[in-house]
Coordinates of C-alpha atoms in Angstrom, one line a residue:
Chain A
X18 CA 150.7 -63.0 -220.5
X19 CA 147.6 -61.5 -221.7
X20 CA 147.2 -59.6 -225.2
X21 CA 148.0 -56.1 -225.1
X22 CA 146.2 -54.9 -227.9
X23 CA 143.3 -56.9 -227.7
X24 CA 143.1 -55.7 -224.0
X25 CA 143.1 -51.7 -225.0
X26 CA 140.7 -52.6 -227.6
X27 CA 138.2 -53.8 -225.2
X28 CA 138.9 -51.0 -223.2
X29 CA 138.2 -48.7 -226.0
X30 CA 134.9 -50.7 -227.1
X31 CA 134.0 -50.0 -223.5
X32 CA 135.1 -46.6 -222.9
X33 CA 132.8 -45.5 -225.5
X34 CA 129.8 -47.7 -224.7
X35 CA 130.2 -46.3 -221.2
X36 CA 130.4 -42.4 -222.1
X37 CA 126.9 -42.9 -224.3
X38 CA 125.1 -45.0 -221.3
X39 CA 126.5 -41.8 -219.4
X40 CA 125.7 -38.9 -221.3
X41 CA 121.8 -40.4 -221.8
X42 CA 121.5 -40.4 -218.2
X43 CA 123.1 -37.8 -217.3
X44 CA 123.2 -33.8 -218.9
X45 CA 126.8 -33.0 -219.2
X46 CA 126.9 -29.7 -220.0
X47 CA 130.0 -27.7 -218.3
X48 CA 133.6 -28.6 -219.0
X49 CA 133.9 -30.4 -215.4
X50 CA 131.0 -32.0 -216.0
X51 CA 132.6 -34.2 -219.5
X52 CA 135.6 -34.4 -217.3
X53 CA 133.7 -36.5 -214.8
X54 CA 132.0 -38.3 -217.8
X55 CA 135.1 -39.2 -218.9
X56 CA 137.1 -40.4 -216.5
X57 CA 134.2 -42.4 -214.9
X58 CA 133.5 -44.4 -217.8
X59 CA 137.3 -45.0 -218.6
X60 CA 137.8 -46.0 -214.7
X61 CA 134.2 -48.4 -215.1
X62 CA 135.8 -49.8 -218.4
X63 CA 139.4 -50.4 -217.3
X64 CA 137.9 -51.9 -214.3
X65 CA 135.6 -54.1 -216.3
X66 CA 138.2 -56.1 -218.5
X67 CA 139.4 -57.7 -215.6
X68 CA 135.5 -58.9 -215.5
X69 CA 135.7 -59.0 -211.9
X70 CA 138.5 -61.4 -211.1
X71 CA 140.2 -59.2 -209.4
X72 CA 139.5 -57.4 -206.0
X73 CA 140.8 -54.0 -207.7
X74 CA 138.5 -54.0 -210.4
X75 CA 135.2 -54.9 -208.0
X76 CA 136.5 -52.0 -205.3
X77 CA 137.1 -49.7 -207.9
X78 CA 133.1 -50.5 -209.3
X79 CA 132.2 -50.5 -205.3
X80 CA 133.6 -47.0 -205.5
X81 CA 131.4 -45.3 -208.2
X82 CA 128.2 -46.7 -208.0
X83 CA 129.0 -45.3 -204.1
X84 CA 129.4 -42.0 -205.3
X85 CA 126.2 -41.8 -207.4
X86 CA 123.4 -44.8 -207.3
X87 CA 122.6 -44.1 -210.7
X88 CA 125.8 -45.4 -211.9
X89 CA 124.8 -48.9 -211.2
X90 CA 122.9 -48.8 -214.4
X91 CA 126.3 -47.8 -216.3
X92 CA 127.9 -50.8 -214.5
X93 CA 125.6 -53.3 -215.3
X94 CA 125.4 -52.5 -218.7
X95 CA 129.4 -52.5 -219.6
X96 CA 129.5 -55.5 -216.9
X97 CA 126.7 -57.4 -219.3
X98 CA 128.1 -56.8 -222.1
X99 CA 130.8 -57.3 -224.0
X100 CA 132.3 -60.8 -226.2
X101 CA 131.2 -63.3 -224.2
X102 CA 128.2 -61.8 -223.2
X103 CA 125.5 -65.0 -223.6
X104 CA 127.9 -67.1 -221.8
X105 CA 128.4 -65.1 -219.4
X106 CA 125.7 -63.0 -219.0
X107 CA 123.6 -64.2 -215.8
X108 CA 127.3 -64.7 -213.7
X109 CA 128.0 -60.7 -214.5
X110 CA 124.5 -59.5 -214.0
X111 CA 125.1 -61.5 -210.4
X112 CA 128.4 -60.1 -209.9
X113 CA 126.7 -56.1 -210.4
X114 CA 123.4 -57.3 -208.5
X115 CA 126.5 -58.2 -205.6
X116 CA 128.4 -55.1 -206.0
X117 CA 124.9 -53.2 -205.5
X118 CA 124.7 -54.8 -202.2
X119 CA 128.4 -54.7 -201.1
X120 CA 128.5 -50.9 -201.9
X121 CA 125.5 -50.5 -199.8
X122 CA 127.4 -53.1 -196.7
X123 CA 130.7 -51.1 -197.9
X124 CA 129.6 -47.6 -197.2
X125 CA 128.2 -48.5 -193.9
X126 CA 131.1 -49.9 -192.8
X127 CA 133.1 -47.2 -193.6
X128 CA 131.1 -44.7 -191.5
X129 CA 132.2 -47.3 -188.7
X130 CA 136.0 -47.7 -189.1
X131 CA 137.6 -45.7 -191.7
X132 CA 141.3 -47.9 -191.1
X133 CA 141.4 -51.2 -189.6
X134 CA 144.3 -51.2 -187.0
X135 CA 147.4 -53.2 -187.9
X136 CA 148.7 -54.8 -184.4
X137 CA 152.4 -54.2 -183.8
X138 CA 154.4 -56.8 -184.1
X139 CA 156.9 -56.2 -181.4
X140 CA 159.5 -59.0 -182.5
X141 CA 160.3 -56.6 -185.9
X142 CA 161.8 -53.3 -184.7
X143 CA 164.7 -53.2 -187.4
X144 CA 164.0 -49.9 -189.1
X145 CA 164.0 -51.8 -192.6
X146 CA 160.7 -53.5 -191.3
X147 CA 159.2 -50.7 -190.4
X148 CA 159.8 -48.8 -193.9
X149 CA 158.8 -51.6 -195.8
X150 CA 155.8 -51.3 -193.4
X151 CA 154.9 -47.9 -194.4
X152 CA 155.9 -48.1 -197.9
X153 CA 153.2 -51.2 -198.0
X154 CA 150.5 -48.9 -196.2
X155 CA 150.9 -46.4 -198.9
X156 CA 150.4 -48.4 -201.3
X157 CA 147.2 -50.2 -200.1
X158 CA 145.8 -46.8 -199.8
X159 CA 146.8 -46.3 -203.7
X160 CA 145.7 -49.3 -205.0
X161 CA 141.7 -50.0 -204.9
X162 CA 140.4 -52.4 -202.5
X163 CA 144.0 -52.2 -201.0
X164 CA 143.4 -51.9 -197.4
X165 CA 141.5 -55.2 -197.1
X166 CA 144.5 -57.5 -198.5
X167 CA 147.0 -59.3 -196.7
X168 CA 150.7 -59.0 -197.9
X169 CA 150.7 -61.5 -201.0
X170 CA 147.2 -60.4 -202.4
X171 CA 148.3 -56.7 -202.1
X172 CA 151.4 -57.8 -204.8
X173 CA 149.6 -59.6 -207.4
X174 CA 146.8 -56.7 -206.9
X175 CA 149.5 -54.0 -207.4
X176 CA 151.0 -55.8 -210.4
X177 CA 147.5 -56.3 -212.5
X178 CA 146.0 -52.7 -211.2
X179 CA 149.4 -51.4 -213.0
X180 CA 149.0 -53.5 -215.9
X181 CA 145.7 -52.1 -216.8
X182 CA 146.5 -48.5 -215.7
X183 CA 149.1 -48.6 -218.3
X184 CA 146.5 -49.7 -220.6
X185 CA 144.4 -47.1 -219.6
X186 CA 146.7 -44.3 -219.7
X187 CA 147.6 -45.6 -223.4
X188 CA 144.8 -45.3 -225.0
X189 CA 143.3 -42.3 -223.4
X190 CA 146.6 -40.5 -224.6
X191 CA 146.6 -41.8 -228.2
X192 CA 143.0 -40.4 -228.6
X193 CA 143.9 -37.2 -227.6
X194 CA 146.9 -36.6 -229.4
X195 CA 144.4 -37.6 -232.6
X196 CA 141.6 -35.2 -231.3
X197 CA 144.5 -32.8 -230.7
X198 CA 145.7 -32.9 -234.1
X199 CA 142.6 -31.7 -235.3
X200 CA 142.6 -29.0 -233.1
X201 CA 146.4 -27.7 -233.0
Chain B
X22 CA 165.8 -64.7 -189.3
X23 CA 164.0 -68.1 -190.6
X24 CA 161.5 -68.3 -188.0
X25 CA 160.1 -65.0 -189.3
X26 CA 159.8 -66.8 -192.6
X27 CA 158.0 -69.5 -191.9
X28 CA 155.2 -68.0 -189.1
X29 CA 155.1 -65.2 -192.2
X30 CA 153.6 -68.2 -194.3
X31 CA 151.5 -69.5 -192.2
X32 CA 149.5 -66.0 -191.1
X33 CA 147.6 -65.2 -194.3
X34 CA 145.7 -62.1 -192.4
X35 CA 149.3 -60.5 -191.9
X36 CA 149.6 -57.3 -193.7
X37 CA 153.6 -57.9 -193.7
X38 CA 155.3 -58.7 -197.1
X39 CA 157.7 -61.5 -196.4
X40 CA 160.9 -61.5 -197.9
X41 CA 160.0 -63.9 -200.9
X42 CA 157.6 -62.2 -202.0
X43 CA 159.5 -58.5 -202.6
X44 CA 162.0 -61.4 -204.6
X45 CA 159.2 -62.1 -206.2
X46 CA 157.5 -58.6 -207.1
X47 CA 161.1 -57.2 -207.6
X48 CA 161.4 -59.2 -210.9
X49 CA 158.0 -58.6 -212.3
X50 CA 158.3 -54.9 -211.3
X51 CA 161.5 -54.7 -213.0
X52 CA 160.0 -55.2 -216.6
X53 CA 157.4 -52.5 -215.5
X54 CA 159.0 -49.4 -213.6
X55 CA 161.8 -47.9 -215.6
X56 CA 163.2 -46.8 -211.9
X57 CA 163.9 -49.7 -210.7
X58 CA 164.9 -51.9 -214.5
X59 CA 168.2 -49.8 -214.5
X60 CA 169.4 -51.3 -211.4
X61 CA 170.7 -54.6 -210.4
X62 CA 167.9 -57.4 -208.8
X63 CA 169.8 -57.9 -205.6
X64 CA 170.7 -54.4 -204.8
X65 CA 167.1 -52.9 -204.8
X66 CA 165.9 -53.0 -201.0
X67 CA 162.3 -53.7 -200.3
X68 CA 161.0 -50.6 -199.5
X69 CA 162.7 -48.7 -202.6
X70 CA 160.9 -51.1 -204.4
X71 CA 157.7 -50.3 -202.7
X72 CA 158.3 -46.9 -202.7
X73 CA 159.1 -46.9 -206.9
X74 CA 155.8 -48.5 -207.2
X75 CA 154.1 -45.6 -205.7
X76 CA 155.0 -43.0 -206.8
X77 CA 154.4 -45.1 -210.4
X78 CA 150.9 -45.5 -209.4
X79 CA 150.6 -41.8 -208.4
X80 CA 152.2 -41.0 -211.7
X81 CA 149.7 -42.9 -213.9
X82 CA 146.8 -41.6 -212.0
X83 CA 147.6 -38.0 -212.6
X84 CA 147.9 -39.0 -216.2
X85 CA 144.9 -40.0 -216.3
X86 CA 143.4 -37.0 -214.4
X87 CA 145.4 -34.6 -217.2
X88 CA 144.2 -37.0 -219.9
X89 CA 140.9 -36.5 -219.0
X90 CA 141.1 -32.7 -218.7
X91 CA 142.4 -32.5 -222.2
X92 CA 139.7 -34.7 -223.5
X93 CA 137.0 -32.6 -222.0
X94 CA 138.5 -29.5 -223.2
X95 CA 139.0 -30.7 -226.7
X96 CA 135.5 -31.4 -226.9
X97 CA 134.8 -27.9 -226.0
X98 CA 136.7 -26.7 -228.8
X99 CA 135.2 -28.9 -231.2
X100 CA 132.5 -27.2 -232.6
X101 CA 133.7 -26.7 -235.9
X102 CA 131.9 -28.0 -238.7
X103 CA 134.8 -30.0 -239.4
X104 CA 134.0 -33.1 -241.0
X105 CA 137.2 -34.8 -238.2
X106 CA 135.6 -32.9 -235.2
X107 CA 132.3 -34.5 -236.0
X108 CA 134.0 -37.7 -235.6
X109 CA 136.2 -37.3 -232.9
X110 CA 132.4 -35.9 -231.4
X111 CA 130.9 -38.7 -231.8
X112 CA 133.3 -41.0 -231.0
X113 CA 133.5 -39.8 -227.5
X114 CA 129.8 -38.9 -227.4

């Protein structure tokens, strides 16, 4: 069971790191355009705690240095930090140098086929197999990386995505109830 | 019934969730999703539990879309010369 608090601590360290990397690259100047800041560099920090052990976490990183290239730069820098950094430095630098090129491989593909086709398994026609069929289509399309796992993946995916979106959520409130105290 | 089981092991591309495994998730969700720690283990069917998990996911990421509206609109506000809004500034700056 990992640490709770040290966990929303690193995503706090990071969330912070990530919205200066942002802001010197990029001018953020309209209220929509601090929301982005924000919520990209909590997404890139939640997403970096799991330090790419997960297949959320690297979909989730897939997914913003696809929406902007210049992103890759905020990636690699919260990737490459961080505690362990001289340890680990060269195997994260490796990992963001991959994600660079499976974004690129990634948003081809998509233009190809946007859902692969699940065959239908003709033996399992009992209406409870076909909810929990749907249900678990949903939910791939909710979790990050989702549609490329098979059954058991999907679950411990779902349950450590959750785990850290609770983390996320946590801190992100606590800070502004504190900003919002200033402010009433 | 136990034929389904087994071949359900064996195919690791199969995007079906075999029966063990919603077991399995069932307990570990339980300690997570208030929905679904009020009831009893063996009465949640698979595709409540699926369906709870969901909409929890769904839930948390329009908190974190309001969350991040507020933040962005506090720091609008905050340009007092406050000596807290300077911190809260550069906190998140």
């Amino acid at each position: 069971m990992c640490n709770s608090t040290m966990l929303k601590q690193e995503f706090l360290k990071k969330w912070i790191k990530g919205l200066h990397i942002y802001n010197n690259l990029n001018k953020c100047v309209t209220i929509s355009d601090r929301k982005k800041a924000i919520k990209l560099s909590a997404d890139v920090a939640i997403a970096s705690t799991r330090k790419a052990a997960t297949h959320w976490s690297k979909a989730l990183m897939d997914d913003v240095v696809s929406r902007d290239g210049n992103n890759i730069i905020l990636v690699q820098q919260i990737l490459g930090g961080g505690q362990n950094a001289e340890k680990n430095n060269s195997g994260l630098i490796t990992c963001s140098n991959r994600i660079l090129r499976r974004s690129h491989n990634n948003i081809m593909a998509c233009r190809k086929a946007r859902r692969r086709v699940v065959p239908r398994c003709v033996k399992s026609s009992s209406i409870a197999r076909k909810l929990v069929k749907n249900k678990t289509r949903v939910l791939k399309s909710l979790v990050p990386g989702g549609q490329k796992m098979d059954g058991h993946r999907l679950i411990k995916e779902t349950l450590d995505y959750i785990v850290s979106l609770r983390v996320q959520v946590d801190v992100m409130r606590r800070l502004a109830c504190a900003a919002e105290r200033f402010h009433p | 019934m136990s034929s389904r089981r087994s071949r359900s092991r064996q195919s690791s591309g199969a995007s079906r969730i075999s029966d063990d495994q919603i077991a399995d998730l069932v307990s570990r969700l339980q300690q997570l999703i208030p929905e679904i720690r009020n009831r009893r283990s063996d009465k949640v069917s698979a595709s409540k539990v699926l369906q709870e998990t969901c909409n929890y996911i769904r839930s948390l990421h329009r908190e974190v879309d309001d969350l991040s509206d507020r933040l962005s609109e506090l720091l609008e506000s905050t340009d007092s010369d406050s000596a807290q809004a300077a911190i809260i500034r550069s906190l998140l700056m």
